[in-house]
Coordinates of N, CA, C and O in Angstrom, one line a residue:
Q148 N 12.4 -2.4 16.6 CA 12.2 -2.9 14.9 C 11.2 -2.3 14.4 O 9.9 -1.7 14.9
V149 N 10.5 -2.6 13.4 CA 9.6 -1.7 12.3 C 8.5 -2.7 12.6 O 8.3 -3.8 12.5
Q150 N 7.2 -2.2 12.7 CA 6.1 -2.8 12.5 C 4.9 -1.8 12.1 O 5.2 -0.2 11.8
L151 N 4.5 -2.4 10.7 CA 3.2 -1.1 10.3 C 2.4 -2.1 10.3 O 1.6 -3.4 10.2
V152 N 1.6 -1.1 10.6 CA -0.3 -2.2 10.7 C -1.4 -0.6 9.6 O -1.1 -0.1 10.0
E153 N -1.2 -2.0 9.1 CA -2.5 -1.5 8.1 C -4.1 -1.9 8.6 O -4.7 -2.0 9.7
S154 N -5.0 -0.1 8.1 CA -6.3 -0.5 8.1 C -6.5 -0.1 7.3 O -6.1 0.9 6.6
G155 N -8.0 0.5 7.5 CA -9.8 1.0 6.3 C -9.7 -0.6 5.1 O -10.6 0.4 4.2
G156 N -10.2 -1.1 5.7 CA -10.3 -2.7 4.7 C -11.4 -2.9 4.8 O -12.0 -1.8 6.2
G157 N -12.8 -3.3 4.2 CA -13.8 -3.5 4.0 C -14.6 -4.1 3.0 O -14.1 -4.4 1.9
L158 N -16.0 -4.0 3.2 CA -16.8 -4.0 2.1 C -17.6 -3.0 1.1 O -17.4 -2.2 2.5
V159 N -17.1 -3.5 -0.3 CA -17.8 -2.2 -1.0 C -18.6 -2.4 -1.8 O -17.6 -3.0 -2.4
Q160 N -19.6 -1.7 -2.3 CA -19.9 -2.1 -3.6 C -19.2 -1.1 -4.7 O -18.3 -0.4 -5.1
P161 N -19.1 -2.2 -5.9 CA -18.4 -1.8 -7.2 C -19.1 -0.2 -6.9 O -20.0 0.5 -7.1
G162 N -18.0 0.7 -7.9 CA -18.1 1.7 -8.5 C -17.8 2.9 -6.9 O -17.6 4.0 -6.7
G163 N -17.3 2.3 -5.7 CA -16.9 3.1 -4.4 C -15.6 3.4 -3.6 O -15.0 2.7 -5.2
S164 N -15.8 3.4 -3.4 CA -14.1 4.5 -2.9 C -13.4 3.5 -1.1 O -14.8 3.4 0.0
L165 N -13.0 3.5 -1.2 CA -12.1 2.9 0.7 C -10.5 4.1 0.6 O -10.5 4.1 -0.7
R166 N -10.5 4.3 1.6 CA -9.1 4.8 2.0 C -8.6 3.8 3.2 O -8.4 3.4 3.7
L167 N -7.1 2.7 2.4 CA -6.3 2.6 3.4 C -5.4 3.5 3.9 O -4.5 4.3 3.1
S168 N -4.9 2.7 5.4 CA -4.0 3.8 5.7 C -2.8 2.8 6.5 O -3.6 2.3 6.7
C169 N -1.3 2.9 6.7 CA -0.7 2.1 7.1 C 0.8 3.4 7.7 O 1.0 3.8 7.4
A170 N -0.1 2.3 9.3 CA 1.3 3.2 10.0 C 2.3 2.9 10.5 O 1.9 1.7 10.5
A171 N 3.5 3.3 10.5 CA 5.1 2.7 10.7 C 5.2 3.6 12.5 O 5.0 4.7 12.6
S172 N 5.9 2.3 12.9 CA 6.4 2.8 13.8 C 7.7 1.7 13.8 O 7.9 0.5 12.9
G173 N 9.1 2.7 15.0 CA 10.6 1.5 15.1 C 11.7 1.6 14.2 O 12.2 1.2 14.2
G174 N 10.7 2.7 13.1 CA 11.7 3.0 11.8 C 12.6 4.4 11.3 O 11.0 5.6 11.8
I175 N 12.7 4.9 11.3 CA 12.6 6.2 10.0 C 12.2 6.1 9.3 O 12.5 6.0 8.0
F176 N 10.8 6.4 8.9 CA 9.8 6.0 8.3 C 10.1 7.3 6.7 O 10.3 6.7 5.5
S177 N 10.5 8.1 7.0 CA 10.9 9.2 6.9 C 11.1 9.1 5.2 O 11.8 9.6 3.8
I178 N 12.7 8.6 5.4 CA 13.7 8.4 4.5 C 13.6 6.6 3.6 O 14.8 6.3 2.7
R179 N 12.3 6.0 4.0 CA 12.2 4.9 3.2 C 11.1 5.5 2.1 O 9.9 5.5 2.1
D180 N 11.1 4.4 0.9 CA 10.2 4.1 -0.1 C 9.3 3.1 0.3 O 9.8 2.8 1.5
M181 N 8.2 3.9 0.3 CA 7.0 2.8 0.9 C 6.1 2.5 -0.8 O 5.9 2.8 -1.5
G182 N 5.1 0.9 -0.2 CA 4.4 1.1 -1.5 C 2.9 0.1 -0.6 O 3.4 -0.3 0.5
W183 N 1.9 -0.3 -1.5 CA 1.1 -0.3 -0.7 C 1.4 -1.9 -2.4 O 0.7 -1.9 -3.1
Y184 N 0.9 -3.6 -2.2 CA 0.9 -4.7 -2.6 C -0.6 -5.2 -2.1 O -1.2 -5.1 -1.5
R185 N -1.3 -6.3 -3.5 CA -2.1 -7.1 -3.2 C -1.9 -8.5 -3.3 O -1.4 -9.0 -4.7
Q186 N -2.5 -9.3 -2.6 CA -2.8 -10.5 -3.1 C -4.2 -10.8 -3.4 O -4.8 -11.1 -2.2
A187 N -4.2 -11.5 -4.1 CA -6.2 -11.8 -4.9 C -5.8 -14.0 -4.7 O -5.0 -13.9 -4.3
P188 N -7.6 -14.6 -3.9 CA -6.8 -15.5 -3.8 C -6.8 -16.1 -5.7 O -7.0 -16.1 -6.3
G189 N -6.0 -16.8 -4.9 CA -5.4 -17.8 -6.5 C -4.3 -17.4 -6.7 O -3.3 -17.6 -8.0
K190 N -3.9 -15.7 -7.0 CA -2.6 -15.5 -7.3 C -2.3 -15.2 -7.0 O -1.8 -14.7 -5.6
E191 N -0.6 -14.5 -7.6 CA 0.4 -13.5 -6.7 C 0.6 -12.4 -6.4 O -0.2 -11.6 -6.4
R192 N 1.5 -12.1 -5.2 CA 1.2 -11.2 -5.2 C 1.6 -10.1 -5.8 O 2.4 -10.1 -6.8
E193 N 0.8 -9.0 -6.2 CA 1.8 -7.6 -7.2 C 2.0 -6.8 -6.4 O 0.4 -5.9 -5.0
L194 N 1.7 -5.7 -6.8 CA 2.5 -4.3 -7.0 C 1.1 -3.1 -7.0 O 1.0 -3.3 -8.2
V195 N 1.4 -2.1 -6.3 CA -0.6 -2.1 -6.4 C 0.2 -0.5 -6.4 O 0.0 0.6 -8.3
A196 N 1.1 0.3 -5.9 CA 1.6 2.0 -6.2 C 2.1 1.5 -5.4 O 2.9 0.9 -4.2
A197 N 3.6 2.5 -5.7 CA 4.6 2.8 -4.5 C 5.1 4.6 -4.1 O 4.3 5.3 -5.7
I198 N 5.7 4.4 -3.6 CA 5.6 6.4 -3.0 C 7.6 6.6 -2.2 O 7.7 5.9 -1.9
T199 N 8.3 7.1 -3.2 CA 9.5 7.7 -3.1 C 9.7 8.6 -1.4 O 9.1 8.4 -1.4
S200 N 10.6 7.9 -1.2 CA 11.2 9.4 0.3 C 11.0 10.3 -0.6 O 10.1 11.3 0.3
G201 N 11.1 10.8 -1.7 CA 11.0 12.4 -1.5 C 9.3 12.5 -2.6 O 8.8 13.4 -3.3
G202 N 8.2 11.4 -2.6 CA 7.8 11.9 -3.4 C 7.0 11.6 -4.6 O 5.4 11.9 -5.4
S203 N 8.0 10.7 -5.0 CA 7.3 10.3 -6.1 C 6.9 9.0 -6.4 O 6.9 8.2 -5.6
T204 N 5.9 9.3 -7.3 CA 4.6 8.4 -7.0 C 4.8 6.5 -8.3 O 5.4 7.2 -9.0
N205 N 4.2 5.8 -8.5 CA 3.6 4.6 -9.5 C 2.8 3.6 -9.2 O 3.0 3.6 -8.4
Y206 N 2.6 3.5 -10.2 CA 1.6 2.5 -9.8 C 1.4 1.7 -11.3 O 1.6 1.7 -12.2
A207 N 0.3 0.5 -10.5 CA 0.3 -0.3 -11.4 C -0.6 -0.1 -12.5 O -1.7 0.6 -13.2
D208 N -0.8 -0.7 -14.2 CA -1.3 -0.2 -15.0 C -3.1 0.0 -14.7 O -4.1 1.0 -15.2
S209 N -3.5 -1.5 -14.0 CA -5.1 -1.8 -13.9 C -5.5 -0.6 -12.6 O -6.9 -0.8 -12.6
V210 N -4.6 0.2 -11.7 CA -4.8 1.2 -11.0 C -5.1 2.8 -11.6 O -5.8 3.2 -10.5
K211 N -3.9 2.3 -12.2 CA -3.8 4.5 -13.1 C -4.7 4.8 -13.1 O -6.3 4.1 -14.0
G212 N -5.3 6.5 -12.6 CA -6.3 7.2 -12.2 C -7.7 7.2 -11.8 O -8.7 6.9 -11.7
R213 N -7.5 5.4 -10.7 CA -8.9 4.9 -9.5 C -8.1 5.1 -8.7 O -8.4 5.7 -7.4
F214 N -6.7 4.8 -8.1 CA -6.1 4.8 -6.4 C -5.3 5.4 -7.1 O -4.6 6.4 -7.6
T215 N -5.0 6.8 -5.5 CA -3.7 7.7 -5.0 C -3.1 7.2 -3.6 O -3.4 6.8 -2.9
I216 N -1.4 7.4 -4.2 CA -0.7 6.4 -3.1 C -0.2 8.2 -2.0 O 0.0 9.1 -3.2
S217 N 0.4 8.2 -1.3 CA 0.5 9.2 -0.5 C 1.4 9.1 0.1 O 0.7 7.5 1.1
R218 N 2.2 10.4 1.6 CA 2.7 10.1 2.8 C 2.5 11.0 3.4 O 2.6 11.9 2.6
D219 N 2.4 10.8 4.8 CA 2.8 11.5 5.9 C 3.6 11.8 6.9 O 3.5 10.6 7.3
N220 N 5.1 12.3 6.6 CA 6.1 12.0 7.1 C 5.6 12.3 8.3 O 6.4 11.2 9.5
A221 N 5.2 13.1 8.6 CA 4.5 13.7 10.4 C 3.7 13.1 11.4 O 3.9 12.9 12.7
K222 N 3.4 12.4 10.6 CA 2.4 10.9 11.0 C 2.7 9.4 10.7 O 2.1 8.1 11.2
N223 N 3.9 8.9 9.8 CA 4.0 8.0 10.3 C 3.4 6.8 9.4 O 3.0 6.1 9.3
T224 N 2.4 7.3 7.9 CA 2.1 6.5 7.6 C 1.6 6.6 6.3 O 1.6 7.6 5.2
V225 N 1.3 5.6 5.7 CA 0.6 5.7 4.0 C -0.3 5.4 3.9 O -1.1 4.9 4.3
Y226 N -1.2 6.1 2.8 CA -2.1 5.7 2.5 C -2.0 5.9 1.2 O -1.8 5.5 0.1
L227 N -3.5 4.9 0.6 CA -3.9 4.9 -1.0 C -5.5 5.0 -0.5 O -6.3 3.7 -0.2
Q228 N -5.6 5.8 -1.5 CA -7.1 5.7 -2.0 C -7.2 5.3 -2.7 O -6.9 5.2 -4.0
M229 N -8.5 4.2 -2.9 CA -8.8 3.9 -3.4 C -10.4 4.4 -4.4 O -11.7 4.3 -3.7
N230 N -10.3 4.8 -5.5 CA -11.9 5.4 -5.5 C -12.1 4.1 -7.1 O -11.8 3.4 -7.7
S231 N -13.3 3.8 -7.5 CA -14.4 3.8 -8.8 C -13.9 2.3 -8.5 O -13.0 1.7 -9.8
L232 N -14.1 1.3 -7.5 CA -13.5 -0.3 -6.7 C -14.2 -0.9 -8.6 O -15.7 -0.8 -8.0
K233 N -13.7 -1.9 -8.4 CA -14.0 -3.0 -8.9 C -14.5 -4.6 -8.5 O -13.0 -4.7 -8.0
P234 N -14.8 -5.1 -8.9 CA -15.2 -6.6 -8.3 C -13.2 -7.1 -8.0 O -13.1 -8.0 -7.5
E235 N -12.4 -7.3 -9.3 CA -11.7 -7.4 -9.8 C -10.4 -6.6 -8.4 O -8.9 -7.1 -8.1
D236 N -10.6 -6.1 -8.0 CA -9.9 -5.7 -6.8 C -10.2 -6.0 -6.0 O -9.3 -6.1 -4.9
T237 N -11.0 -6.5 -5.8 CA -10.7 -7.7 -4.0 C -9.3 -8.4 -4.4 O -9.6 -9.1 -4.6
A238 N -8.9 -8.3 -3.0 CA -7.4 -8.4 -2.8 C -7.7 -8.4 -1.0 O -8.4 -7.4 -0.3
V239 N -6.6 -9.1 -0.8 CA -6.3 -8.7 1.1 C -5.2 -8.0 0.4 O -4.2 -7.7 -0.9
Y240 N -4.4 -5.9 1.6 CA -4.1 -5.4 0.7 C -3.5 -5.5 1.3 O -2.9 -5.1 3.1
Y241 N -1.5 -5.0 1.4 CA -0.8 -5.6 2.5 C 0.3 -3.9 2.2 O 0.5 -3.2 1.2
C242 N 0.7 -3.5 3.1 CA 2.1 -2.4 3.3 C 2.8 -3.0 3.0 O 3.8 -3.5 3.7
K243 N 4.3 -2.0 2.9 CA 5.3 -2.4 2.7 C 6.2 -1.5 3.1 O 6.4 0.2 2.1
M244 N 7.3 -1.6 3.4 CA 8.7 -0.8 4.2 C 9.7 -1.1 2.6 O 10.6 -2.2 3.4
M245 N 9.9 -0.3 1.9 CA 10.8 -1.1 0.7 C 11.9 -0.7 1.6 O 12.0 -0.3 2.4
R246 N 13.1 -1.5 0.9 CA 14.8 -1.6 1.2 C 15.2 -0.6 0.5 O 16.2 0.3 1.2
T247 N 15.0 0.2 0.1 CA 15.4 1.6 -0.6 C 15.0 2.3 -0.2 O 13.7 2.9 0.7
G248 N 15.4 3.4 -0.1 CA 14.9 5.1 0.1 C 15.9 6.6 0.1 O 17.5 5.9 0.9
S249 N 16.1 7.3 -0.1 CA 17.1 8.6 0.1 C 18.3 7.6 -1.4 O 19.4 8.0 -0.4
G250 N 18.4 7.6 -1.9 CA 19.7 6.3 -3.0 C 19.6 5.8 -1.3 O 21.6 5.7 -2.7
V251 N 19.9 4.8 -0.6 CA 20.0 3.9 0.4 C 19.1 2.8 -0.1 O 18.6 2.8 -0.7
T252 N 20.5 1.6 0.0 CA 19.8 -0.3 -0.4 C 19.9 0.2 1.4 O 21.1 -0.5 2.0
Y253 N 19.2 -0.9 1.9 CA 18.9 -0.7 3.0 C 18.4 -2.7 3.0 O 18.8 -3.3 2.3
V254 N 19.5 -3.5 4.3 CA 18.9 -4.4 4.2 C 18.4 -5.5 4.4 O 17.8 -6.5 3.8
T255 N 16.9 -4.7 5.1 CA 15.3 -5.5 5.2 C 14.8 -4.3 4.9 O 14.2 -3.3 5.4
D256 N 13.7 -5.3 4.3 CA 12.6 -4.6 3.8 C 11.4 -5.4 4.9 O 11.9 -6.2 6.4
Y257 N 10.5 -4.7 5.1 CA 9.1 -5.0 5.8 C 8.0 -4.7 5.6 O 7.5 -3.8 4.7
W258 N 7.3 -5.9 5.9 CA 5.4 -5.9 5.7 C 4.5 -5.5 7.0 O 5.0 -6.3 8.1
G259 N 3.4 -5.0 6.6 CA 2.3 -5.6 7.2 C 1.5 -6.7 7.6 O 1.7 -7.3 6.3
K260 N 0.5 -6.7 7.6 CA -0.3 -8.5 7.9 C -1.4 -8.4 6.8 O -2.1 -9.1 6.8
G261 N -1.4 -7.0 6.9 CA -3.1 -6.8 5.3 C -4.0 -6.5 6.1 O -4.5 -7.1 7.1
T262 N -4.7 -6.2 4.7 CA -6.0 -5.6 5.1 C -7.5 -6.5 3.8 O -6.6 -5.2 2.4
L263 N -8.0 -6.6 4.2 CA -8.8 -7.6 3.1 C -10.4 -6.3 2.6 O -10.8 -5.6 3.1
V264 N -10.2 -6.4 1.2 CA -10.7 -5.2 1.0 C -11.7 -6.1 0.0 O -11.3 -7.2 -1.1
T265 N -13.3 -5.7 0.2 CA -13.3 -6.7 -0.8 C -15.2 -5.9 -1.9 O -15.5 -4.7 -1.3
V266 N -14.9 -6.4 -2.6 CA -16.2 -5.4 -3.5 C -16.9 -5.6 -4.3 O -16.6 -7.2 -4.6
S267 N -17.9 -6.2 -3.6 CA -19.1 -7.0 -4.0 C -20.2 -5.7 -4.0 O -20.9 -5.1 -3.1
S268 N -21.8 -6.4 -5.2 CA -22.3 -5.4 -4.8 C -23.7 -6.9 -3.7 O -24.6 -6.4 -3.7

């Protein structure tokens, strides 16, 4: 069974930085596409950034130039470096192992339980 555990959330002032980590276990991490999503209070969950098994990335327009997604297949971990944080970035951030990867579509995707990021002075 795949497990995803996020860490690195917390309280940060506007303009500050945080790095989120998502450690995966129980599956073949390197062949799966990975993503970070977020859900703010009263809003729908949205894709923030994604990285393919081959390392290609894409970002929501709202975070382009500020956030960077990366992965370390040797550590089965995906990261989200968040810079120049804004109050509107406040949300619970979730890690997702996508159904796709290496040209294949798998049966199931997997979610972590989330980590809270609060941007406030």
